[in-house]
PDB file of C-alpha atoms in Angstrom:
ATOM      1  CA  MET A1073       8.903   3.118 -13.806  1.00  0.00           C
ATOM      2  CA  LYS A1074       8.894  -0.336 -12.215  1.00  0.00           C
ATOM      3  CA  ILE A1075       5.827  -2.276 -12.691  1.00  0.00           C
ATOM      4  CA  GLY A1076       4.627  -4.799 -10.081  1.00  0.00           C
ATOM      5  CA  MET A1077       1.993  -7.379  -8.858  1.00  0.00           C
ATOM      6  CA  PRO A1078       0.325  -8.182  -5.596  1.00  0.00           C
ATOM      7  CA  ILE A1079       0.472 -11.448  -4.005  1.00  0.00           C
ATOM      8  CA  LEU A1080      -2.631 -13.328  -5.185  1.00  0.00           C
ATOM      9  CA  TYR A1081      -5.486 -15.024  -3.037  1.00  0.00           C
ATOM     10  CA  GLU A1082      -5.571 -17.740  -5.669  1.00  0.00           C
ATOM     11  CA  TYR A1083      -2.167 -19.141  -5.117  1.00  0.00           C
ATOM     12  CA  ASN A1084      -0.732 -20.771  -2.115  1.00  0.00           C
ATOM     13  CA  SER A1085       2.912 -19.981  -2.251  1.00  0.00           C
ATOM     14  CA  ILE A1086       5.192 -16.997  -2.998  1.00  0.00           C
ATOM     15  CA  ASN A1087       6.743 -18.961  -5.605  1.00  0.00           C
ATOM     16  CA  GLU A1088       3.708 -19.354  -7.594  1.00  0.00           C
ATOM     17  CA  ASN A1089       3.288 -15.645  -7.961  1.00  0.00           C
ATOM     18  CA  ILE A1090       7.130 -15.431  -9.081  1.00  0.00           C
ATOM     19  CA  LEU A1091       6.344 -17.802 -11.770  1.00  0.00           C
ATOM     20  CA  LEU A1092       3.034 -15.280 -12.775  1.00  0.00           C
ATOM     21  CA  ALA A1093       5.360 -12.308 -12.300  1.00  0.00           C
ATOM     22  CA  LYS A1094       8.331 -13.960 -14.693  1.00  0.00           C
ATOM     23  CA  VAL A1095       5.992 -14.811 -17.283  1.00  0.00           C
ATOM     24  CA  LEU A1096       4.197 -11.451 -17.393  1.00  0.00           C
ATOM     25  CA  GLY A1097       7.191  -9.577 -17.029  1.00  0.00           C
ATOM     26  CA  PHE A1098       6.525  -7.673 -14.186  1.00  0.00           C
ATOM     27  CA  ASP A1099       9.541  -5.968 -12.176  1.00  0.00           C
ATOM     28  CA  PHE A1100       8.435  -6.692  -8.593  1.00  0.00           C
ATOM     29  CA  ILE A1101       6.111  -8.656  -6.138  1.00  0.00           C
ATOM     30  CA  GLU A1102       4.095  -6.671  -3.301  1.00  0.00           C
ATOM     31  CA  LEU A1103       4.609  -9.221  -0.662  1.00  0.00           C
ATOM     32  CA  ASN A1104       1.537  -8.476   1.680  1.00  0.00           C
ATOM     33  CA  LEU A1105       1.674  -9.694   5.475  1.00  0.00           C
ATOM     34  CA  ASN A1106      -2.259  -9.933   5.534  1.00  0.00           C
ATOM     35  CA  PHE A1107      -1.474 -13.610   3.791  1.00  0.00           C
ATOM     36  CA  ASP A1108      -0.629 -16.609   6.017  1.00  0.00           C
ATOM     37  CA  TYR A1109       1.439 -18.048   3.299  1.00  0.00           C
ATOM     38  CA  CYS A1110       3.239 -15.042   2.846  1.00  0.00           C
ATOM     39  CA  MET A1111       4.201 -14.658   6.613  1.00  0.00           C
ATOM     40  CA  LYS A1112       5.466 -18.222   6.676  1.00  0.00           C
ATOM     41  CA  GLU A1113       7.594 -17.986   3.961  1.00  0.00           C
ATOM     42  CA  LEU A1114       9.672 -14.940   4.841  1.00  0.00           C
ATOM     43  CA  GLU A1115       9.984 -16.976   8.103  1.00  0.00           C
ATOM     44  CA  GLU A1116      10.882 -20.288   6.957  1.00  0.00           C
ATOM     45  CA  ASN A1117      11.968 -20.368   3.143  1.00  0.00           C
ATOM     46  CA  LYS A1118      15.621 -19.982   2.919  1.00  0.00           C
ATOM     47  CA  CYS A1119      15.356 -20.463  -1.172  1.00  0.00           C
ATOM     48  CA  LEU A1120      12.955 -17.206  -1.020  1.00  0.00           C
ATOM     49  CA  TYR A1121      15.432 -14.651  -1.435  1.00  0.00           C
ATOM     50  CA  LYS A1122      17.350 -16.765  -4.230  1.00  0.00           C
ATOM     51  CA  ALA A1123      14.044 -17.123  -6.202  1.00  0.00           C
ATOM     52  CA  PHE A1124      13.704 -13.475  -6.772  1.00  0.00           C
ATOM     53  CA  LYS A1125      17.246 -12.761  -7.230  1.00  0.00           C
ATOM     54  CA  ASP A1126      17.011 -15.557 -10.026  1.00  0.00           C
ATOM     55  CA  ASN A1127      14.005 -14.472 -11.677  1.00  0.00           C
ATOM     56  CA  GLY A1128      15.237 -10.866 -11.621  1.00  0.00           C
ATOM     57  CA  LEU A1129      12.530  -9.340  -9.380  1.00  0.00           C
ATOM     58  CA  GLU A1130      12.170  -6.869  -6.698  1.00  0.00           C
ATOM     59  CA  ALA A1131       9.885  -6.701  -3.736  1.00  0.00           C
ATOM     60  CA  THR A1132       7.886  -4.386  -1.732  1.00  0.00           C
ATOM     61  CA  LEU A1133       5.974  -5.205   1.447  1.00  0.00           C
ATOM     62  CA  HIS A1134       2.477  -4.108   2.391  1.00  0.00           C
ATOM     63  CA  PHE A1135       1.981  -3.950   6.113  1.00  0.00           C
ATOM     64  CA  TYR A1136      -1.392  -5.255   7.628  1.00  0.00           C
ATOM     65  CA  ASP A1137      -4.528  -3.619   6.747  1.00  0.00           C
ATOM     66  CA  GLU A1138      -6.015  -3.175  10.269  1.00  0.00           C
ATOM     67  CA  ALA A1139      -2.621  -1.560  11.647  1.00  0.00           C
ATOM     68  CA  ASP A1140      -3.415   1.615  13.359  1.00  0.00           C
ATOM     69  CA  PHE A1141      -0.440   3.391  14.500  1.00  0.00           C
ATOM     70  CA  ALA A1142      -2.424   6.379  16.057  1.00  0.00           C
ATOM     71  CA  SER A1143      -3.641   3.652  18.493  1.00  0.00           C
ATOM     72  CA  LEU A1144      -2.777   2.855  22.187  1.00  0.00           C
ATOM     73  CA  ASP A1145       0.636   2.935  23.093  1.00  0.00           C
ATOM     74  CA  GLU A1146       0.006  -0.894  23.848  1.00  0.00           C
ATOM     75  CA  VAL A1147      -1.433  -1.656  20.592  1.00  0.00           C
ATOM     76  CA  VAL A1148       1.021   0.292  18.383  1.00  0.00           C
ATOM     77  CA  ASN A1149       3.846  -1.247  20.361  1.00  0.00           C
ATOM     78  CA  ALA A1150       2.702  -4.610  19.321  1.00  0.00           C
ATOM     79  CA  TYR A1151       2.523  -3.417  15.604  1.00  0.00           C
ATOM     80  CA  LEU A1152       5.752  -2.464  15.836  1.00  0.00           C
ATOM     81  CA  LYS A1153       7.192  -5.697  17.400  1.00  0.00           C
ATOM     82  CA  LEU A1154       5.773  -7.619  14.220  1.00  0.00           C
ATOM     83  CA  LEU A1155       6.927  -4.937  11.648  1.00  0.00           C
ATOM     84  CA  LYS A1156      10.632  -5.309  13.146  1.00  0.00           C
ATOM     85  CA  LYS A1157      10.474  -9.081  12.690  1.00  0.00           C
ATOM     86  CA  TYR A1158       9.218  -9.117   9.420  1.00  0.00           C
ATOM     87  CA  LEU A1159      11.835  -6.340   8.138  1.00  0.00           C
ATOM     88  CA  LYS A1160      14.448  -8.447   9.804  1.00  0.00           C
ATOM     89  CA  PHE A1161      12.844 -11.555   7.490  1.00  0.00           C
ATOM     90  CA  SER A1162      13.243  -9.676   4.848  1.00  0.00           C
ATOM     91  CA  LYS A1163      16.586  -8.162   5.050  1.00  0.00           C
ATOM     92  CA  LYS A1164      18.298  -9.917   2.144  1.00  0.00           C
ATOM     93  CA  LEU A1165      15.124  -9.071  -0.137  1.00  0.00           C
ATOM     94  CA  ASN A1166      16.438  -5.625  -0.700  1.00  0.00           C
ATOM     95  CA  LEU A1167      12.650  -4.444  -0.218  1.00  0.00           C
ATOM     96  CA  LYS A1168      12.006  -0.885  -2.175  1.00  0.00           C
ATOM     97  CA  THR A1169       9.017  -0.021  -0.085  1.00  0.00           C
ATOM     98  CA  LEU A1170       6.775  -0.659   3.214  1.00  0.00           C
ATOM     99  CA  ASN A1171       3.144   0.303   2.305  1.00  0.00           C
ATOM    100  CA  VAL A1172       0.906   1.069   5.404  1.00  0.00           C
ATOM    101  CA  HIS A1173      -2.808   2.221   5.040  1.00  0.00           C
ATOM    102  CA  LEU A1174      -3.705   5.128   6.951  1.00  0.00           C
ATOM    103  CA  ASN A1175      -6.503   3.372   9.557  1.00  0.00           C
ATOM    104  CA  LEU A1176      -9.833   5.609  10.229  1.00  0.00           C
ATOM    105  CA  GLY A1177      -9.864   4.533  13.694  1.00  0.00           C
ATOM    106  CA  PRO A1178     -12.769   4.009  15.778  1.00  0.00           C
ATOM    107  CA  VAL A1179     -16.340   5.057  14.541  1.00  0.00           C
ATOM    108  CA  VAL A1180     -19.634   6.037  16.163  1.00  0.00           C
ATOM    109  CA  THR A1181     -22.646   5.499  14.284  1.00  0.00           C
ATOM    110  CA  ILE A1182     -25.573   7.981  15.267  1.00  0.00           C
ATOM    111  CA  SER A1183     -29.075   7.646  13.403  1.00  0.00           C
ATOM    112  CA  GLY A1184     -26.975   6.214  10.596  1.00  0.00           C
ATOM    113  CA  VAL A1185     -24.225   8.640  10.210  1.00  0.00           C
ATOM    114  CA  LYS A1186     -20.642   7.809  10.890  1.00  0.00           C
ATOM    115  CA  ASN A1187     -18.742   9.740  13.272  1.00  0.00           C
ATOM    116  CA  TYR A1188     -14.887   9.133  13.721  1.00  0.00           C
ATOM    117  CA  LEU A1189     -13.416   9.853  17.094  1.00  0.00           C
ATOM    118  CA  TYR A1190     -10.170  10.925  15.593  1.00  0.00           C
ATOM    119  CA  GLU A1191     -11.681  13.519  13.720  1.00  0.00           C
ATOM    120  CA  LYS A1192     -13.407  14.749  17.452  1.00  0.00           C
ATOM    121  CA  GLU A1193      -9.719  14.354  19.355  1.00  0.00           C
ATOM    122  CA  TYR A1194      -8.087  15.598  15.930  1.00  0.00           C
ATOM    123  CA  ASP A1195      -4.943  16.936  18.231  1.00  0.00           C
ATOM    124  CA  SER A1196      -3.951  14.013  20.250  1.00  0.00           C
ATOM    125  CA  TYR A1197      -4.555  11.866  17.235  1.00  0.00           C
ATOM    126  CA  ILE A1198      -2.437  13.381  14.822  1.00  0.00           C
ATOM    127  CA  LYS A1199       0.154  13.834  17.750  1.00  0.00           C
ATOM    128  CA  ARG A1200       0.232  10.115  18.311  1.00  0.00           C
ATOM    129  CA  LEU A1201       0.206   9.116  14.641  1.00  0.00           C
ATOM    130  CA  ILE A1202       3.344  11.437  13.680  1.00  0.00           C
ATOM    131  CA  LYS A1203       5.497  10.427  16.245  1.00  0.00           C
ATOM    132  CA  ASN A1204       4.597   6.250  15.607  1.00  0.00           C
ATOM    133  CA  LEU A1205       5.104   6.923  11.912  1.00  0.00           C
ATOM    134  CA  ASN A1206       8.322   8.369  12.715  1.00  0.00           C
ATOM    135  CA  VAL A1207       9.458   5.320  14.609  1.00  0.00           C
ATOM    136  CA  VAL A1208       8.281   3.457  11.415  1.00  0.00           C
ATOM    137  CA  LYS A1209      10.239   5.513   9.172  1.00  0.00           C
ATOM    138  CA  LYS A1210      13.418   5.092  11.151  1.00  0.00           C
ATOM    139  CA  MET A1211      12.860   1.026  11.205  1.00  0.00           C
ATOM    140  CA  CYS A1212      12.726   1.130   7.393  1.00  0.00           C
ATOM    141  CA  GLU A1213      15.817   3.555   6.651  1.00  0.00           C
ATOM    142  CA  LYS A1214      17.809   0.952   8.945  1.00  0.00           C
ATOM    143  CA  TYR A1215      17.093  -1.277   5.949  1.00  0.00           C
ATOM    144  CA  GLY A1216      17.145   1.514   3.381  1.00  0.00           C
ATOM    145  CA  ILE A1217      13.016   0.911   2.728  1.00  0.00           C
ATOM    146  CA  GLU A1218      10.763   4.122   2.150  1.00  0.00           C
ATOM    147  CA  LEU A1219       8.121   4.211   4.019  1.00  0.00           C
ATOM    148  CA  VAL A1220       4.781   5.146   1.931  1.00  0.00           C
ATOM    149  CA  LEU A1221       1.351   5.832   3.261  1.00  0.00           C
ATOM    150  CA  GLU A1222      -1.583   4.847   1.147  1.00  0.00           C
ATOM    151  CA  ASN A1223      -5.365   6.165   1.021  1.00  0.00           C
ATOM    152  CA  THR A1224      -8.261   4.390   1.627  1.00  0.00           C
ATOM    153  CA  LYS A1225     -11.475   6.162   2.640  1.00  0.00           C
ATOM    154  CA  MET A1226     -10.854  10.024   2.477  1.00  0.00           C
ATOM    155  CA  PRO A1227     -13.388  11.573   5.577  1.00  0.00           C
ATOM    156  CA  SER A1228     -12.540  15.486   5.493  1.00  0.00           C
ATOM    157  CA  PHE A1229     -10.276  14.486   8.744  1.00  0.00           C
ATOM    158  CA  ILE A1230      -8.047  12.224   6.636  1.00  0.00           C
ATOM    159  CA  GLU A1231      -7.588  15.129   4.247  1.00  0.00           C
ATOM    160  CA  LYS A1232      -6.316  17.327   7.198  1.00  0.00           C
ATOM    161  CA  THR A1233      -4.339  14.460   8.117  1.00  0.00           C
ATOM    162  CA  TYR A1234      -2.543  14.204   4.483  1.00  0.00           C
ATOM    163  CA  LEU A1235      -1.555  17.734   5.112  1.00  0.00           C
ATOM    164  CA  ASP A1236      -0.069  17.407   8.172  1.00  0.00           C
ATOM    165  CA  LEU A1237       1.644  14.133   7.269  1.00  0.00           C
ATOM    166  CA  LYS A1238       3.084  16.157   4.174  1.00  0.00           C
ATOM    167  CA  ASP A1239       4.092  18.935   6.206  1.00  0.00           C
ATOM    168  CA  ALA A1240       5.984  16.421   8.532  1.00  0.00           C
ATOM    169  CA  GLY A1241       7.731  14.853   5.703  1.00  0.00           C
ATOM    170  CA  PHE A1242       6.355  11.820   5.127  1.00  0.00           C
ATOM    171  CA  CYS A1243       6.078  10.163   1.513  1.00  0.00           C
ATOM    172  CA  PHE A1244       2.748   8.553  -0.206  1.00  0.00           C
ATOM    173  CA  ASN A1245       1.209   5.760  -2.171  1.00  0.00           C
ATOM    174  CA  PHE A1246      -1.659   6.907  -4.474  1.00  0.00           C
ATOM    175  CA  ASP A1247      -4.268   4.166  -4.664  1.00  0.00           C
ATOM    176  CA  ILE A1248      -6.183   5.387  -8.013  1.00  0.00           C
ATOM    177  CA  GLY A1249      -9.145   3.448  -7.346  1.00  0.00           C
ATOM    178  CA  HIS A1250      -9.496   3.765  -3.705  1.00  0.00           C
ATOM    179  CA  ASP A1251      -9.724   7.606  -4.369  1.00  0.00           C
ATOM    180  CA  HIS A1252     -12.158   7.298  -7.067  1.00  0.00           C
ATOM    181  CA  MET A1253     -14.329   5.957  -4.707  1.00  0.00           C
ATOM    182  CA  SER A1254     -13.904   8.769  -2.578  1.00  0.00           C
ATOM    183  CA  ASN A1255     -14.857  11.047  -5.382  1.00  0.00           C
ATOM    184  CA  ASP A1256     -11.095  11.542  -6.266  1.00  0.00           C
ATOM    185  CA  LYS A1257     -10.422  13.506  -3.068  1.00  0.00           C
ATOM    186  CA  LEU A1258      -6.685  13.055  -2.883  1.00  0.00           C
ATOM    187  CA  LYS A1259      -6.629  13.740  -6.600  1.00  0.00           C
ATOM    188  CA  GLU A1260      -7.994  17.330  -5.924  1.00  0.00           C
ATOM    189  CA  LEU A1261      -5.708  17.680  -2.640  1.00  0.00           C
ATOM    190  CA  SER A1262      -2.851  16.975  -4.791  1.00  0.00           C
ATOM    191  CA  LYS A1263      -3.062  19.692  -7.309  1.00  0.00           C
ATOM    192  CA  GLU A1264      -3.182  22.298  -4.531  1.00  0.00           C
ATOM    193  CA  SER A1265      -0.328  20.767  -2.378  1.00  0.00           C
ATOM    194  CA  ASN A1266       2.804  18.973  -3.394  1.00  0.00           C
ATOM    195  CA  PHE A1267       2.728  15.571  -1.975  1.00  0.00           C
ATOM    196  CA  ILE A1268       5.652  13.570  -2.694  1.00  0.00           C
ATOM    197  CA  PHE A1269       4.364   9.887  -4.166  1.00  0.00           C
ATOM    198  CA  LYS A1270       6.751   7.101  -4.263  1.00  0.00           C
ATOM    199  CA  GLU A1271       4.047   4.484  -5.122  1.00  0.00           C
ATOM    200  CA  PHE A1272       1.084   4.070  -7.377  1.00  0.00           C
ATOM    201  CA  HIS A1273      -1.541   1.009  -6.957  1.00  0.00           C
ATOM    202  CA  ILE A1274      -3.448   1.213 -10.142  1.00  0.00           C
ATOM    203  CA  HIS A1275      -6.506  -0.582 -10.717  1.00  0.00           C
ATOM    204  CA  ASP A1276     -10.232   0.379 -12.550  1.00  0.00           C
ATOM    205  CA  SER A1277     -13.302   1.716 -10.762  1.00  0.00           C
ATOM    206  CA  ASN A1278     -16.541   3.013 -11.641  1.00  0.00           C
ATOM    207  CA  LEU A1279     -17.802   4.685  -8.219  1.00  0.00           C
ATOM    208  CA  THR A1280     -19.166   1.375  -6.840  1.00  0.00           C
ATOM    209  CA  GLN A1281     -16.520  -1.317  -7.368  1.00  0.00           C
ATOM    210  CA  ASP A1282     -12.649  -1.126  -7.457  1.00  0.00           C
ATOM    211  CA  HIS A1283      -9.862  -3.297  -8.299  1.00  0.00           C
ATOM    212  CA  LEU A1284     -11.384  -3.767 -11.521  1.00  0.00           C
ATOM    213  CA  LYS A1285      -9.136  -4.858 -14.692  1.00  0.00           C
ATOM    214  CA  LEU A1286      -8.173  -1.864 -16.305  1.00  0.00           C
ATOM    215  CA  GLY A1287     -10.740  -0.790 -19.259  1.00  0.00           C
ATOM    216  CA  LYS A1288     -13.532  -1.861 -16.900  1.00  0.00           C
ATOM    217  CA  GLY A1289     -13.934   1.197 -15.439  1.00  0.00           C
ATOM    218  CA  GLU A1290     -13.945   4.938 -15.517  1.00  0.00           C
ATOM    219  CA  LEU A1291     -10.577   5.850 -14.713  1.00  0.00           C
ATOM    220  CA  ASP A1292      -8.154   7.640 -17.411  1.00  0.00           C
ATOM    221  CA  ILE A1293      -5.391   5.089 -16.568  1.00  0.00           C
ATOM    222  CA  LYS A1294      -3.241   6.973 -19.243  1.00  0.00           C
ATOM    223  CA  TYR A1295      -3.154  10.006 -17.039  1.00  0.00           C
ATOM    224  CA  TYR A1296      -2.273   8.227 -13.793  1.00  0.00           C
ATOM    225  CA  LYS A1297       0.411   6.328 -15.510  1.00  0.00           C
ATOM    226  CA  SER A1298       2.116   9.644 -16.777  1.00  0.00           C
ATOM    227  CA  LEU A1299       2.202  10.964 -12.925  1.00  0.00           C
ATOM    228  CA  ALA A1300       3.614   7.312 -11.718  1.00  0.00           C
ATOM    229  CA  LYS A1301       6.511   7.559 -14.444  1.00  0.00           C
ATOM    230  CA  ASP A1302       9.057   7.632 -11.621  1.00  0.00           C
ATOM    231  CA  CYS A1303       7.536   5.405  -9.006  1.00  0.00           C
ATOM    232  CA  TYR A1304       7.153   1.610  -8.173  1.00  0.00           C
ATOM    233  CA  THR A1305       3.595   1.198  -9.430  1.00  0.00           C
ATOM    234  CA  LEU A1306       1.625  -1.862  -8.710  1.00  0.00           C
ATOM    235  CA  LEU A1307      -1.108  -3.010 -10.920  1.00  0.00           C
ATOM    236  CA  GLU A1308      -3.195  -4.071  -8.296  1.00  0.00           C
ATOM    237  CA  LEU A1309      -5.561  -6.243  -9.869  1.00  0.00           C
ATOM    238  CA  LYS A1310      -6.939  -9.559  -7.543  1.00  0.00           C
ATOM    239  CA  SER A1311      -7.018 -12.525 -10.314  1.00  0.00           C
ATOM    240  CA  SER A1312      -4.082 -13.783 -12.703  1.00  0.00           C
ATOM    241  CA  ASP A1313      -6.483 -13.381 -15.489  1.00  0.00           C
ATOM    242  CA  ASP A1314      -7.228  -9.869 -14.945  1.00  0.00           C
ATOM    243  CA  LEU A1315      -3.486  -9.412 -14.592  1.00  0.00           C
ATOM    244  CA  ARG A1316      -2.886 -10.845 -17.667  1.00  0.00           C
ATOM    245  CA  GLU A1317      -5.028  -8.407 -19.222  1.00  0.00           C
ATOM    246  CA  SER A1318      -4.421  -5.512 -17.477  1.00  0.00           C
ATOM    247  CA  ILE A1319      -0.821  -5.322 -18.101  1.00  0.00           C
ATOM    248  CA  ILE A1320      -0.969  -5.765 -21.795  1.00  0.00           C
ATOM    249  CA  LEU A1321      -3.370  -2.878 -21.683  1.00  0.00           C
ATOM    250  CA  PHE A1322      -1.056  -0.719 -19.074  1.00  0.00           C
ATOM    251  CA  LYS A1323       2.100  -1.225 -21.409  1.00  0.00           C
ATOM    252  CA  GLU A1324       0.305  -0.146 -24.578  1.00  0.00           C
ATOM    253  CA  LEU A1325      -0.949   3.459 -23.191  1.00  0.00           C
TER     254      LEU A1325
END
């Protein structure tokens, strides 16, 4: 198991994250293209690759949260262009995984009830999604990177999406806190189907909040650690203080 930390909002440079990762004994850092300072340093910092190597760290990459690979071709093509750009900038980092959220798409609220257009148009939606994710997968393979798809919310059509993506040969990232906020739907679904999880995002949850430091929610972290034993495992806490406490607890489990 490789244990990692995410880029932190409280910092303003990747190097600050590297220093913390080194002190706390992490194996990798998840770079995040939602962060402006992360994007800029990937483009401009020629010493970045050396900093990772000198500190014995690996890297993974989190793509934009709002990226929707089931959208219109014009929209998807823009995301593919950006992805190609940053995969090229990250080439020397020897990235291990590219993490992409499964986007829920447009929503129509009727009498207070959310209705997902992708559910209504499922056949065309899943066809577009699989086609475009296969393009992303091939782009990643060019650089030796594993594409992993992350669960966020789990309405019924996303459960069906997971099964279809599994059958299409995709790999996944199991975010246990997100899943708990969706009543552990992916956990139950994975008991019935053979999903390939290459990455885990570990944080605690109490059904009203997630990204809690370990021990502050109600999840059985030891159980999920056993599932993640052969995976890249991100302790997805959002502050340095929470990371300091959580990595100690996680290693003791």
